[in-house]
């Protein structure tokens, strides 16, 4: 990108400027936005090819492809923003397939009038997240919609990876007797977002857990544990993801409430709003289901990784034709942990 | 369900408001329904209002009663 | 969380459970109603039923303001938002309650109505101040706990001369509903009540004395934490064993006999009794709700916008009434879990997670599936 010619009369005004319809119209304005913002931030040889698609070297193994659309309000939150979130979200979807992510593609839908300074922050955050993860953003697209027809920025990312040889992970492979592991505390991302919602706002030192998990996954695969399922419990939280697995595997899951880590401040915020952290979104956690004999070993591998410091064995897979997820409560009783009904709403009166 | 929770009053604010803290979560609530609240008191908070002051002496006695049941059992 | 976590201790719970098992007479079935949704929630969420002997049975009462709100009231709120174009402010609890024509406030919002979820009546006032050119209506629902914050908002609006603020008043009264349950023709099989926690912080324990006196039903006021609930059950078992009927207070850390006089005075200044009010599941109950006093009628959205209450009857197959009175259990209703689920609630008990049916469906379904 260093050989780029200065073909534009004036550089983009990244301080005061705003997104205009022309930035998505395919003309010179769009080329300038791509050159001065996206290509500069994402800078890599594949993107520098400057073509409609990226020409990539042959991959060695089974390909994993995953795609995720990101919409979040507010766009900037404690611990991250829509930019890094859109990188982590897709990397994690590829990683929990037991794969090493190799490349990302990103597509932006921008709303007319959106401040270029904010866009710059988001794009730089994406670039930083991708660089940290060691996965380049090799191709992309930008469209602009009229003011009022978008929510600032929507970002869709697609990730390609290569599955580890001999590893097959799938939601239908949980077997009675398997142990259920969780990589850390739940509810941090969802409550970080909730704390900034209009009408519900409160002050709390809650930081989104958004993070790329493929390093942790690689360490877990390296240890040779007999892994059956990996999933990242995002929307709908831990409860929803476990119900998906139980249904796919036609088995029950039995949890121990006291074993599930929750940050005290997240628990407190949930109490305030009548929310259950089991249903609150995460963006940097994974659930692992593995053969019982390997559970302790897998747990110590997770503990040794920076993103698994608070990992815990939270339950086990049991025979249950109904596919219920059940939990032994802190009090010693039992309850069903059901699917989420609609969006989780505060319950206060 | 009349969701309400005991929280610590950390600061008295103008207009009969107070800042409360629950394990790091802070919020400004109204004191218009209670009297004689001071910093350091615990109040029961419901939809942004303190409903009642919590009586720490009574709380301690209830907990002592629970503990006593354990010994007796 | 101080004053919370101590009241959720598993070891102490086991001690109380042991006491209940020891003291409950095996020849007697104890039929106890927890009136409040908050207690229903605690019982379900902590699996308290598993810690109780089989002959101590908890019956989930009607103390969930969302569950007892008739469809016609939600219809009024939706009409205000869609036909009158007001900004409708509401606690999030009402957003998914099914109304007529397959509508909810959530769907009305999707169709373009300006419906805003708020945490406090202070937020509704703020929205009214910030939008002087718009009408702002607060969908006021709830029991005695939630009423004083509405009273404060009305007084504030009056003092400020806030002309674009009004409320759709649906505040209801706990003792009236308890009377309705106990006055069922043919009598009701209930041995005692776990009395409301936060409602009682406001009204005190005194209003329940009539149930102990006239109806000879023991009442134990309990906090919403699981140990509070268990302790109150033990206290009820003891009263029943002794043949006593008294009002006892387990929640002494927040409830006195008189309650919160300042809040009561505010409510009395702003509201007066409605002669009659329809409750979902219980039908029309006399003197069971509040309306704004004459001097505050300017803040009454029903009058300001002329939105009349039009009753809508519940589905015929729905057994909510019998379930709320403890005559039937959720799974004894023909439509439970099939036609009527939390996703597609038909009756009031399925509407909020604190309703008897929704709580059983969401938290306790395995119990009868396993039987």
PDB file of C-alpha atoms in Angstrom, chain C residues 11-293:
ATOM      1  CA  UNK C  11     -26.370 -25.406  54.157  1.00  0.00           C
ATOM      2  CA  UNK C  12     -28.776 -23.301  56.167  1.00  0.00           C
ATOM      3  CA  UNK C  13     -31.506 -24.243  53.687  1.00  0.00           C
ATOM      4  CA  UNK C  14     -30.887 -27.905  54.416  1.00  0.00           C
ATOM      5  CA  UNK C  15     -31.242 -27.264  58.145  1.00  0.00           C
ATOM      6  CA  UNK C  16     -34.575 -25.537  57.710  1.00  0.00           C
ATOM      7  CA  UNK C  17     -35.692 -28.272  55.304  1.00  0.00           C
ATOM      8  CA  UNK C  18     -34.826 -30.893  57.915  1.00  0.00           C
ATOM      9  CA  UNK C  19     -36.867 -29.023  60.493  1.00  0.00           C
ATOM     10  CA  UNK C  20     -39.860 -28.791  58.158  1.00  0.00           C
ATOM     11  CA  UNK C  21     -39.697 -32.539  57.448  1.00  0.00           C
ATOM     12  CA  UNK C  22     -39.416 -33.321  61.145  1.00  0.00           C
ATOM     13  CA  UNK C  23     -42.273 -31.119  62.190  1.00  0.00           C
ATOM     14  CA  UNK C  24     -44.729 -31.603  59.318  1.00  0.00           C
ATOM     15  CA  UNK C  25     -47.351 -34.095  60.375  1.00  0.00           C
ATOM     16  CA  UNK C  26     -47.321 -36.978  57.881  1.00  0.00           C
ATOM     17  CA  UNK C  27     -51.092 -37.418  58.259  1.00  0.00           C
ATOM     18  CA  UNK C  28     -51.777 -33.933  57.015  1.00  0.00           C
ATOM     19  CA  UNK C  29     -51.303 -32.286  53.645  1.00  0.00           C
ATOM     20  CA  UNK C  30     -50.265 -28.674  54.123  1.00  0.00           C
ATOM     21  CA  UNK C  31     -51.699 -26.535  51.333  1.00  0.00           C
ATOM     22  CA  UNK C  32     -49.885 -23.226  51.460  1.00  0.00           C
ATOM     23  CA  UNK C  33     -50.338 -20.377  49.041  1.00  0.00           C
ATOM     24  CA  UNK C  34     -47.522 -18.030  48.291  1.00  0.00           C
ATOM     25  CA  UNK C  35     -49.473 -15.009  47.145  1.00  0.00           C
ATOM     26  CA  UNK C  36     -46.618 -13.193  45.383  1.00  0.00           C
ATOM     27  CA  UNK C  37     -44.990 -13.849  42.065  1.00  0.00           C
ATOM     28  CA  UNK C  38     -41.712 -13.018  43.765  1.00  0.00           C
ATOM     29  CA  UNK C  39     -42.106 -16.033  46.010  1.00  0.00           C
ATOM     30  CA  UNK C  40     -43.217 -18.203  43.104  1.00  0.00           C
ATOM     31  CA  UNK C  41     -40.066 -17.124  41.321  1.00  0.00           C
ATOM     32  CA  UNK C  42     -37.838 -17.936  44.308  1.00  0.00           C
ATOM     33  CA  UNK C  43     -39.475 -21.343  44.767  1.00  0.00           C
ATOM     34  CA  UNK C  44     -39.004 -22.198  41.094  1.00  0.00           C
ATOM     35  CA  UNK C  45     -35.588 -20.699  40.541  1.00  0.00           C
ATOM     36  CA  UNK C  46     -34.031 -22.327  43.605  1.00  0.00           C
ATOM     37  CA  UNK C  47     -35.933 -25.610  43.306  1.00  0.00           C
ATOM     38  CA  UNK C  48     -37.379 -25.208  46.796  1.00  0.00           C
ATOM     39  CA  UNK C  49     -40.094 -27.797  46.072  1.00  0.00           C
ATOM     40  CA  UNK C  50     -37.350 -30.464  46.135  1.00  0.00           C
ATOM     41  CA  UNK C  51     -36.430 -29.527  49.694  1.00  0.00           C
ATOM     42  CA  UNK C  52     -39.982 -29.866  50.982  1.00  0.00           C
ATOM     43  CA  UNK C  53     -41.674 -33.093  52.055  1.00  0.00           C
ATOM     44  CA  UNK C  54     -44.377 -34.333  49.672  1.00  0.00           C
ATOM     45  CA  UNK C  55     -47.159 -33.350  52.054  1.00  0.00           C
ATOM     46  CA  UNK C  56     -46.162 -29.668  52.043  1.00  0.00           C
ATOM     47  CA  UNK C  57     -47.609 -28.323  48.837  1.00  0.00           C
ATOM     48  CA  UNK C  58     -47.081 -24.811  47.538  1.00  0.00           C
ATOM     49  CA  UNK C  59     -49.911 -23.234  45.578  1.00  0.00           C
ATOM     50  CA  UNK C  60     -48.921 -20.296  43.404  1.00  0.00           C
ATOM     51  CA  UNK C  61     -51.182 -17.310  43.988  1.00  0.00           C
ATOM     52  CA  UNK C  62     -52.176 -14.365  41.790  1.00  0.00           C
ATOM     53  CA  UNK C  63     -49.571 -11.872  43.014  1.00  0.00           C
ATOM     54  CA  UNK C  64     -47.996 -11.172  39.657  1.00  0.00           C
ATOM     55  CA  UNK C  65     -49.209  -7.825  38.318  1.00  0.00           C
ATOM     56  CA  UNK C  66     -48.593  -8.812  34.724  1.00  0.00           C
ATOM     57  CA  UNK C  67     -50.562 -12.053  35.043  1.00  0.00           C
ATOM     58  CA  UNK C  68     -53.659 -10.465  36.530  1.00  0.00           C
ATOM     59  CA  UNK C  69     -53.770  -7.617  34.019  1.00  0.00           C
ATOM     60  CA  UNK C  70     -56.797  -8.237  31.789  1.00  0.00           C
ATOM     61  CA  UNK C  71     -56.320  -8.310  28.021  1.00  0.00           C
ATOM     62  CA  UNK C  72     -58.604  -5.268  27.702  1.00  0.00           C
ATOM     63  CA  UNK C  73     -56.119  -3.191  29.728  1.00  0.00           C
ATOM     64  CA  UNK C  74     -53.229  -4.061  27.444  1.00  0.00           C
ATOM     65  CA  UNK C  75     -55.511  -3.275  24.508  1.00  0.00           C
ATOM     66  CA  UNK C  76     -56.032   0.210  25.968  1.00  0.00           C
ATOM     67  CA  UNK C  77     -52.281   0.758  26.199  1.00  0.00           C
ATOM     68  CA  UNK C  78     -51.786  -0.395  22.631  1.00  0.00           C
ATOM     69  CA  UNK C  79     -54.630   1.852  21.423  1.00  0.00           C
ATOM     70  CA  UNK C  80     -53.030   4.820  23.163  1.00  0.00           C
ATOM     71  CA  UNK C  81     -49.748   4.159  21.403  1.00  0.00           C
ATOM     72  CA  UNK C  82     -51.153   3.362  17.972  1.00  0.00           C
ATOM     73  CA  UNK C  83     -54.315   5.470  17.641  1.00  0.00           C
ATOM     74  CA  UNK C  84     -53.416   8.442  19.839  1.00  0.00           C
ATOM     75  CA  UNK C  85     -49.748   8.486  18.870  1.00  0.00           C
ATOM     76  CA  UNK C  86     -48.525   8.951  22.428  1.00  0.00           C
ATOM     77  CA  UNK C  87     -45.117   7.936  23.743  1.00  0.00           C
ATOM     78  CA  UNK C  88     -46.091   4.952  25.884  1.00  0.00           C
ATOM     79  CA  UNK C  89     -43.671   4.337  28.749  1.00  0.00           C
ATOM     80  CA  UNK C  90     -43.806   0.945  30.434  1.00  0.00           C
ATOM     81  CA  UNK C  91     -41.905  -1.423  32.677  1.00  0.00           C
ATOM     82  CA  UNK C  92     -40.457  -4.096  30.421  1.00  0.00           C
ATOM     83  CA  UNK C  93     -42.633  -6.736  32.090  1.00  0.00           C
ATOM     84  CA  UNK C  94     -45.679  -5.849  29.981  1.00  0.00           C
ATOM     85  CA  UNK C  95     -43.943  -5.880  26.605  1.00  0.00           C
ATOM     86  CA  UNK C  96     -44.847  -9.436  25.645  1.00  0.00           C
ATOM     87  CA  UNK C  97     -48.286  -9.769  27.232  1.00  0.00           C
ATOM     88  CA  UNK C  98     -50.665 -10.944  24.507  1.00  0.00           C
ATOM     89  CA  UNK C  99     -53.521  -8.570  23.731  1.00  0.00           C
ATOM     90  CA  UNK C 100     -56.343  -8.696  21.204  1.00  0.00           C
ATOM     91  CA  UNK C 101     -55.730  -9.231  17.481  1.00  0.00           C
ATOM     92  CA  UNK C 102     -52.517 -11.135  18.168  1.00  0.00           C
ATOM     93  CA  UNK C 103     -50.842  -7.920  19.275  1.00  0.00           C
ATOM     94  CA  UNK C 104     -48.368  -7.187  22.078  1.00  0.00           C
ATOM     95  CA  UNK C 105     -46.686  -3.906  22.964  1.00  0.00           C
ATOM     96  CA  UNK C 106     -43.569  -5.403  21.385  1.00  0.00           C
ATOM     97  CA  UNK C 107     -45.424  -5.990  18.100  1.00  0.00           C
ATOM     98  CA  UNK C 108     -47.073  -2.587  18.300  1.00  0.00           C
ATOM     99  CA  UNK C 109     -43.586  -1.103  18.586  1.00  0.00           C
ATOM    100  CA  UNK C 110     -42.454  -3.103  15.574  1.00  0.00           C
ATOM    101  CA  UNK C 111     -45.426  -1.646  13.690  1.00  0.00           C
ATOM    102  CA  UNK C 112     -44.181   1.849  14.477  1.00  0.00           C
ATOM    103  CA  UNK C 113     -45.769   2.717  17.830  1.00  0.00           C
ATOM    104  CA  UNK C 114     -43.522   4.699  20.174  1.00  0.00           C
ATOM    105  CA  UNK C 115     -43.271   2.308  23.123  1.00  0.00           C
ATOM    106  CA  UNK C 116     -40.363   2.821  25.521  1.00  0.00           C
ATOM    107  CA  UNK C 117     -39.186   0.524  28.286  1.00  0.00           C
ATOM    108  CA  UNK C 118     -38.290   2.372  31.442  1.00  0.00           C
ATOM    109  CA  UNK C 119     -36.880   1.400  34.802  1.00  0.00           C
ATOM    110  CA  UNK C 120     -38.492   4.090  36.921  1.00  0.00           C
ATOM    111  CA  UNK C 121     -41.338   6.626  36.848  1.00  0.00           C
ATOM    112  CA  UNK C 122     -38.561   9.228  37.010  1.00  0.00           C
ATOM    113  CA  UNK C 123     -37.529   8.117  33.507  1.00  0.00           C
ATOM    114  CA  UNK C 124     -41.098   8.653  32.263  1.00  0.00           C
ATOM    115  CA  UNK C 125     -41.083  12.198  33.670  1.00  0.00           C
ATOM    116  CA  UNK C 126     -37.742  12.827  31.993  1.00  0.00           C
ATOM    117  CA  UNK C 127     -39.138  11.691  28.640  1.00  0.00           C
ATOM    118  CA  UNK C 128     -42.149  13.988  29.105  1.00  0.00           C
ATOM    119  CA  UNK C 129     -39.890  16.965  29.871  1.00  0.00           C
ATOM    120  CA  UNK C 130     -37.707  16.254  26.847  1.00  0.00           C
ATOM    121  CA  UNK C 131     -40.672  15.909  24.471  1.00  0.00           C
ATOM    122  CA  UNK C 132     -42.970  18.819  25.314  1.00  0.00           C
ATOM    123  CA  UNK C 133     -44.694  18.574  21.934  1.00  0.00           C
ATOM    124  CA  UNK C 134     -45.676  14.928  22.499  1.00  0.00           C
ATOM    125  CA  UNK C 135     -48.118  13.263  24.895  1.00  0.00           C
ATOM    126  CA  UNK C 136     -46.380  10.826  27.245  1.00  0.00           C
ATOM    127  CA  UNK C 137     -48.404   8.099  28.978  1.00  0.00           C
ATOM    128  CA  UNK C 138     -47.034   5.836  31.690  1.00  0.00           C
ATOM    129  CA  UNK C 139     -48.602   2.369  31.754  1.00  0.00           C
ATOM    130  CA  UNK C 140     -48.954   2.160  35.538  1.00  0.00           C
ATOM    131  CA  UNK C 141     -49.307  -1.420  36.723  1.00  0.00           C
ATOM    132  CA  UNK C 142     -48.463  -3.216  39.926  1.00  0.00           C
ATOM    133  CA  UNK C 143     -49.404  -3.815  43.527  1.00  0.00           C
ATOM    134  CA  UNK C 144     -48.906  -1.612  46.587  1.00  0.00           C
ATOM    135  CA  UNK C 145     -45.130  -1.742  46.114  1.00  0.00           C
ATOM    136  CA  UNK C 146     -45.205  -0.140  42.695  1.00  0.00           C
ATOM    137  CA  UNK C 147     -47.985   2.345  43.410  1.00  0.00           C
ATOM    138  CA  UNK C 148     -46.058   4.858  45.577  1.00  0.00           C
ATOM    139  CA  UNK C 149     -43.494   5.573  42.819  1.00  0.00           C
ATOM    140  CA  UNK C 150     -46.411   6.380  40.506  1.00  0.00           C
ATOM    141  CA  UNK C 151     -47.890   8.675  43.187  1.00  0.00           C
ATOM    142  CA  UNK C 152     -44.570  10.509  43.483  1.00  0.00           C
ATOM    143  CA  UNK C 153     -44.469  11.012  39.709  1.00  0.00           C
ATOM    144  CA  UNK C 154     -48.018  12.397  39.626  1.00  0.00           C
ATOM    145  CA  UNK C 155     -47.257  14.854  42.419  1.00  0.00           C
ATOM    146  CA  UNK C 156     -44.062  15.918  40.703  1.00  0.00           C
ATOM    147  CA  UNK C 157     -45.836  16.375  37.372  1.00  0.00           C
ATOM    148  CA  UNK C 158     -48.534  18.471  39.078  1.00  0.00           C
ATOM    149  CA  UNK C 159     -45.959  20.604  40.890  1.00  0.00           C
ATOM    150  CA  UNK C 160     -43.974  21.185  37.698  1.00  0.00           C
ATOM    151  CA  UNK C 161     -47.076  21.833  35.611  1.00  0.00           C
ATOM    152  CA  UNK C 162     -46.052  19.048  33.254  1.00  0.00           C
ATOM    153  CA  UNK C 163     -49.056  19.136  30.936  1.00  0.00           C
ATOM    154  CA  UNK C 164     -48.105  16.327  28.539  1.00  0.00           C
ATOM    155  CA  UNK C 165     -47.812  13.553  31.138  1.00  0.00           C
ATOM    156  CA  UNK C 166     -50.537  11.115  32.182  1.00  0.00           C
ATOM    157  CA  UNK C 167     -50.949   7.552  33.388  1.00  0.00           C
ATOM    158  CA  UNK C 168     -53.037   4.550  32.439  1.00  0.00           C
ATOM    159  CA  UNK C 169     -53.783   3.454  35.975  1.00  0.00           C
ATOM    160  CA  UNK C 170     -53.966  -0.267  36.749  1.00  0.00           C
ATOM    161  CA  UNK C 171     -52.698  -0.343  40.317  1.00  0.00           C
ATOM    162  CA  UNK C 172     -54.291  -3.149  42.310  1.00  0.00           C
ATOM    163  CA  UNK C 173     -54.567  -4.177  45.948  1.00  0.00           C
ATOM    164  CA  UNK C 174     -53.281  -7.351  47.560  1.00  0.00           C
ATOM    165  CA  UNK C 175     -55.748  -7.816  50.456  1.00  0.00           C
ATOM    166  CA  UNK C 176     -58.698  -7.491  48.078  1.00  0.00           C
ATOM    167  CA  UNK C 177     -57.377 -10.352  45.959  1.00  0.00           C
ATOM    168  CA  UNK C 178     -56.811 -12.497  49.057  1.00  0.00           C
ATOM    169  CA  UNK C 179     -60.426 -11.889  50.053  1.00  0.00           C
ATOM    170  CA  UNK C 180     -61.531 -12.902  46.552  1.00  0.00           C
ATOM    171  CA  UNK C 181     -59.611 -16.171  46.819  1.00  0.00           C
ATOM    172  CA  UNK C 182     -60.992 -16.986  50.254  1.00  0.00           C
ATOM    173  CA  UNK C 183     -64.572 -16.025  49.353  1.00  0.00           C
ATOM    174  CA  UNK C 184     -64.903 -18.603  46.593  1.00  0.00           C
ATOM    175  CA  UNK C 185     -68.269 -20.369  46.770  1.00  0.00           C
ATOM    176  CA  UNK C 186     -67.922 -23.766  48.420  1.00  0.00           C
ATOM    177  CA  UNK C 187     -64.831 -22.736  50.314  1.00  0.00           C
ATOM    178  CA  UNK C 188     -61.204 -23.047  49.384  1.00  0.00           C
ATOM    179  CA  UNK C 189     -58.712 -25.654  50.476  1.00  0.00           C
ATOM    180  CA  UNK C 190     -55.907 -23.510  51.807  1.00  0.00           C
ATOM    181  CA  UNK C 191     -54.151 -23.898  55.150  1.00  0.00           C
ATOM    182  CA  UNK C 192     -52.244 -20.651  55.128  1.00  0.00           C
ATOM    183  CA  UNK C 193     -50.467 -17.899  53.225  1.00  0.00           C
ATOM    184  CA  UNK C 194     -46.867 -16.965  52.707  1.00  0.00           C
ATOM    185  CA  UNK C 195     -47.488 -13.219  52.796  1.00  0.00           C
ATOM    186  CA  UNK C 196     -45.978 -10.662  50.400  1.00  0.00           C
ATOM    187  CA  UNK C 197     -42.485  -9.298  50.982  1.00  0.00           C
ATOM    188  CA  UNK C 198     -42.191  -5.912  49.338  1.00  0.00           C
ATOM    189  CA  UNK C 199     -45.909  -5.136  49.281  1.00  0.00           C
ATOM    190  CA  UNK C 200     -45.745  -5.507  53.063  1.00  0.00           C
ATOM    191  CA  UNK C 201     -42.819  -3.102  53.405  1.00  0.00           C
ATOM    192  CA  UNK C 202     -45.339  -0.497  52.253  1.00  0.00           C
ATOM    193  CA  UNK C 203     -48.659  -1.620  53.779  1.00  0.00           C
ATOM    194  CA  UNK C 204     -47.233  -3.315  56.877  1.00  0.00           C
ATOM    195  CA  UNK C 205     -48.448  -6.559  58.435  1.00  0.00           C
ATOM    196  CA  UNK C 206     -51.629  -5.116  59.940  1.00  0.00           C
ATOM    197  CA  UNK C 207     -53.870  -5.471  56.815  1.00  0.00           C
ATOM    198  CA  UNK C 208     -53.463  -9.282  56.945  1.00  0.00           C
ATOM    199  CA  UNK C 209     -54.827  -9.597  60.475  1.00  0.00           C
ATOM    200  CA  UNK C 210     -58.349 -10.011  59.109  1.00  0.00           C
ATOM    201  CA  UNK C 211     -57.321 -13.235  57.339  1.00  0.00           C
ATOM    202  CA  UNK C 212     -56.041 -14.721  60.564  1.00  0.00           C
ATOM    203  CA  UNK C 213     -59.011 -13.422  62.527  1.00  0.00           C
ATOM    204  CA  UNK C 214     -62.077 -13.774  60.281  1.00  0.00           C
ATOM    205  CA  UNK C 215     -60.941 -16.636  58.051  1.00  0.00           C
ATOM    206  CA  UNK C 216     -58.690 -18.419  60.545  1.00  0.00           C
ATOM    207  CA  UNK C 217     -55.845 -18.640  58.012  1.00  0.00           C
ATOM    208  CA  UNK C 218     -52.296 -18.202  59.265  1.00  0.00           C
ATOM    209  CA  UNK C 219     -50.211 -15.644  57.368  1.00  0.00           C
ATOM    210  CA  UNK C 220     -46.420 -15.430  57.542  1.00  0.00           C
ATOM    211  CA  UNK C 221     -44.886 -12.444  55.792  1.00  0.00           C
ATOM    212  CA  UNK C 222     -41.628 -13.523  54.154  1.00  0.00           C
ATOM    213  CA  UNK C 223     -38.751 -11.979  52.246  1.00  0.00           C
ATOM    214  CA  UNK C 224     -38.120 -13.023  48.642  1.00  0.00           C
ATOM    215  CA  UNK C 225     -34.871 -14.860  49.281  1.00  0.00           C
ATOM    216  CA  UNK C 226     -35.067 -18.655  49.393  1.00  0.00           C
ATOM    217  CA  UNK C 227     -34.202 -18.978  53.101  1.00  0.00           C
ATOM    218  CA  UNK C 228     -36.933 -16.475  53.931  1.00  0.00           C
ATOM    219  CA  UNK C 229     -39.428 -18.594  52.016  1.00  0.00           C
ATOM    220  CA  UNK C 230     -38.313 -21.806  53.738  1.00  0.00           C
ATOM    221  CA  UNK C 231     -38.402 -20.246  57.180  1.00  0.00           C
ATOM    222  CA  UNK C 232     -41.909 -18.903  56.554  1.00  0.00           C
ATOM    223  CA  UNK C 233     -43.042 -22.382  55.508  1.00  0.00           C
ATOM    224  CA  UNK C 234     -41.669 -23.767  58.786  1.00  0.00           C
ATOM    225  CA  UNK C 235     -43.492 -21.029  60.698  1.00  0.00           C
ATOM    226  CA  UNK C 236     -46.748 -21.860  58.865  1.00  0.00           C
ATOM    227  CA  UNK C 237     -46.357 -25.591  59.579  1.00  0.00           C
ATOM    228  CA  UNK C 238     -45.920 -24.786  63.264  1.00  0.00           C
ATOM    229  CA  UNK C 239     -49.006 -22.562  63.366  1.00  0.00           C
ATOM    230  CA  UNK C 240     -51.085 -25.186  61.595  1.00  0.00           C
ATOM    231  CA  UNK C 241     -49.818 -27.937  63.929  1.00  0.00           C
ATOM    232  CA  UNK C 242     -50.737 -25.795  66.915  1.00  0.00           C
ATOM    233  CA  UNK C 243     -54.149 -24.957  65.473  1.00  0.00           C
ATOM    234  CA  UNK C 244     -53.196 -21.279  65.574  1.00  0.00           C
ATOM    235  CA  UNK C 245     -53.954 -18.598  63.005  1.00  0.00           C
ATOM    236  CA  UNK C 246     -51.875 -15.479  63.444  1.00  0.00           C
ATOM    237  CA  UNK C 247     -50.035 -12.976  61.329  1.00  0.00           C
ATOM    238  CA  UNK C 248     -46.330 -13.568  61.834  1.00  0.00           C
ATOM    239  CA  UNK C 249     -43.478 -11.672  60.279  1.00  0.00           C
ATOM    240  CA  UNK C 250     -40.363 -13.425  59.021  1.00  0.00           C
ATOM    241  CA  UNK C 251     -39.239 -10.327  57.065  1.00  0.00           C
ATOM    242  CA  UNK C 252     -38.654  -8.163  60.121  1.00  0.00           C
ATOM    243  CA  UNK C 253     -35.602  -6.575  58.531  1.00  0.00           C
ATOM    244  CA  UNK C 254     -37.907  -4.584  56.250  1.00  0.00           C
ATOM    245  CA  UNK C 255     -41.520  -4.977  57.424  1.00  0.00           C
ATOM    246  CA  UNK C 256     -43.210  -3.440  60.446  1.00  0.00           C
ATOM    247  CA  UNK C 257     -46.843  -3.681  61.530  1.00  0.00           C
ATOM    248  CA  UNK C 258     -47.558  -0.134  60.325  1.00  0.00           C
ATOM    249  CA  UNK C 259     -45.552  -0.279  57.112  1.00  0.00           C
ATOM    250  CA  UNK C 260     -44.245   2.812  55.377  1.00  0.00           C
ATOM    251  CA  UNK C 261     -46.532   5.634  56.564  1.00  0.00           C
ATOM    252  CA  UNK C 262     -44.994   8.224  54.279  1.00  0.00           C
ATOM    253  CA  UNK C 263     -45.623   6.081  51.190  1.00  0.00           C
ATOM    254  CA  UNK C 264     -49.150   5.268  52.356  1.00  0.00           C
ATOM    255  CA  UNK C 265     -49.931   8.956  52.828  1.00  0.00           C
ATOM    256  CA  UNK C 266     -48.653   9.800  49.351  1.00  0.00           C
ATOM    257  CA  UNK C 267     -50.743   7.057  47.794  1.00  0.00           C
ATOM    258  CA  UNK C 268     -53.799   8.178  49.788  1.00  0.00           C
ATOM    259  CA  UNK C 269     -53.313  11.729  48.612  1.00  0.00           C
ATOM    260  CA  UNK C 270     -53.129  10.825  44.912  1.00  0.00           C
ATOM    261  CA  UNK C 271     -55.364   7.755  44.565  1.00  0.00           C
ATOM    262  CA  UNK C 272     -58.764   6.532  45.709  1.00  0.00           C
ATOM    263  CA  UNK C 273     -60.502   3.144  45.572  1.00  0.00           C
ATOM    264  CA  UNK C 274     -62.159   1.956  42.386  1.00  0.00           C
ATOM    265  CA  UNK C 275     -65.488   0.320  43.196  1.00  0.00           C
ATOM    266  CA  UNK C 276     -64.661  -2.580  40.951  1.00  0.00           C
ATOM    267  CA  UNK C 277     -61.838  -3.843  38.768  1.00  0.00           C
ATOM    268  CA  UNK C 278     -61.483  -6.875  36.570  1.00  0.00           C
ATOM    269  CA  UNK C 279     -58.590  -9.225  37.366  1.00  0.00           C
ATOM    270  CA  UNK C 280     -57.482 -11.778  34.866  1.00  0.00           C
ATOM    271  CA  UNK C 281     -58.160 -15.213  36.323  1.00  0.00           C
ATOM    272  CA  UNK C 282     -60.132 -13.895  39.297  1.00  0.00           C
ATOM    273  CA  UNK C 283     -62.864 -11.959  37.528  1.00  0.00           C
ATOM    274  CA  UNK C 284     -64.352  -8.715  38.804  1.00  0.00           C
ATOM    275  CA  UNK C 285     -63.236  -7.949  42.355  1.00  0.00           C
ATOM    276  CA  UNK C 286     -64.857  -5.148  44.391  1.00  0.00           C
ATOM    277  CA  UNK C 287     -62.666  -2.408  45.873  1.00  0.00           C
ATOM    278  CA  UNK C 288     -59.572  -4.073  44.473  1.00  0.00           C
ATOM    279  CA  UNK C 289     -57.881  -1.292  42.537  1.00  0.00           C
ATOM    280  CA  UNK C 290     -57.057   2.406  42.571  1.00  0.00           C
ATOM    281  CA  UNK C 291     -57.823   5.389  40.391  1.00  0.00           C
ATOM    282  CA  UNK C 292     -56.618   8.979  40.508  1.00  0.00           C
ATOM    283  CA  UNK C 293     -58.444  11.332  42.847  1.00  0.00           C
TER     284      UNK C 293
END
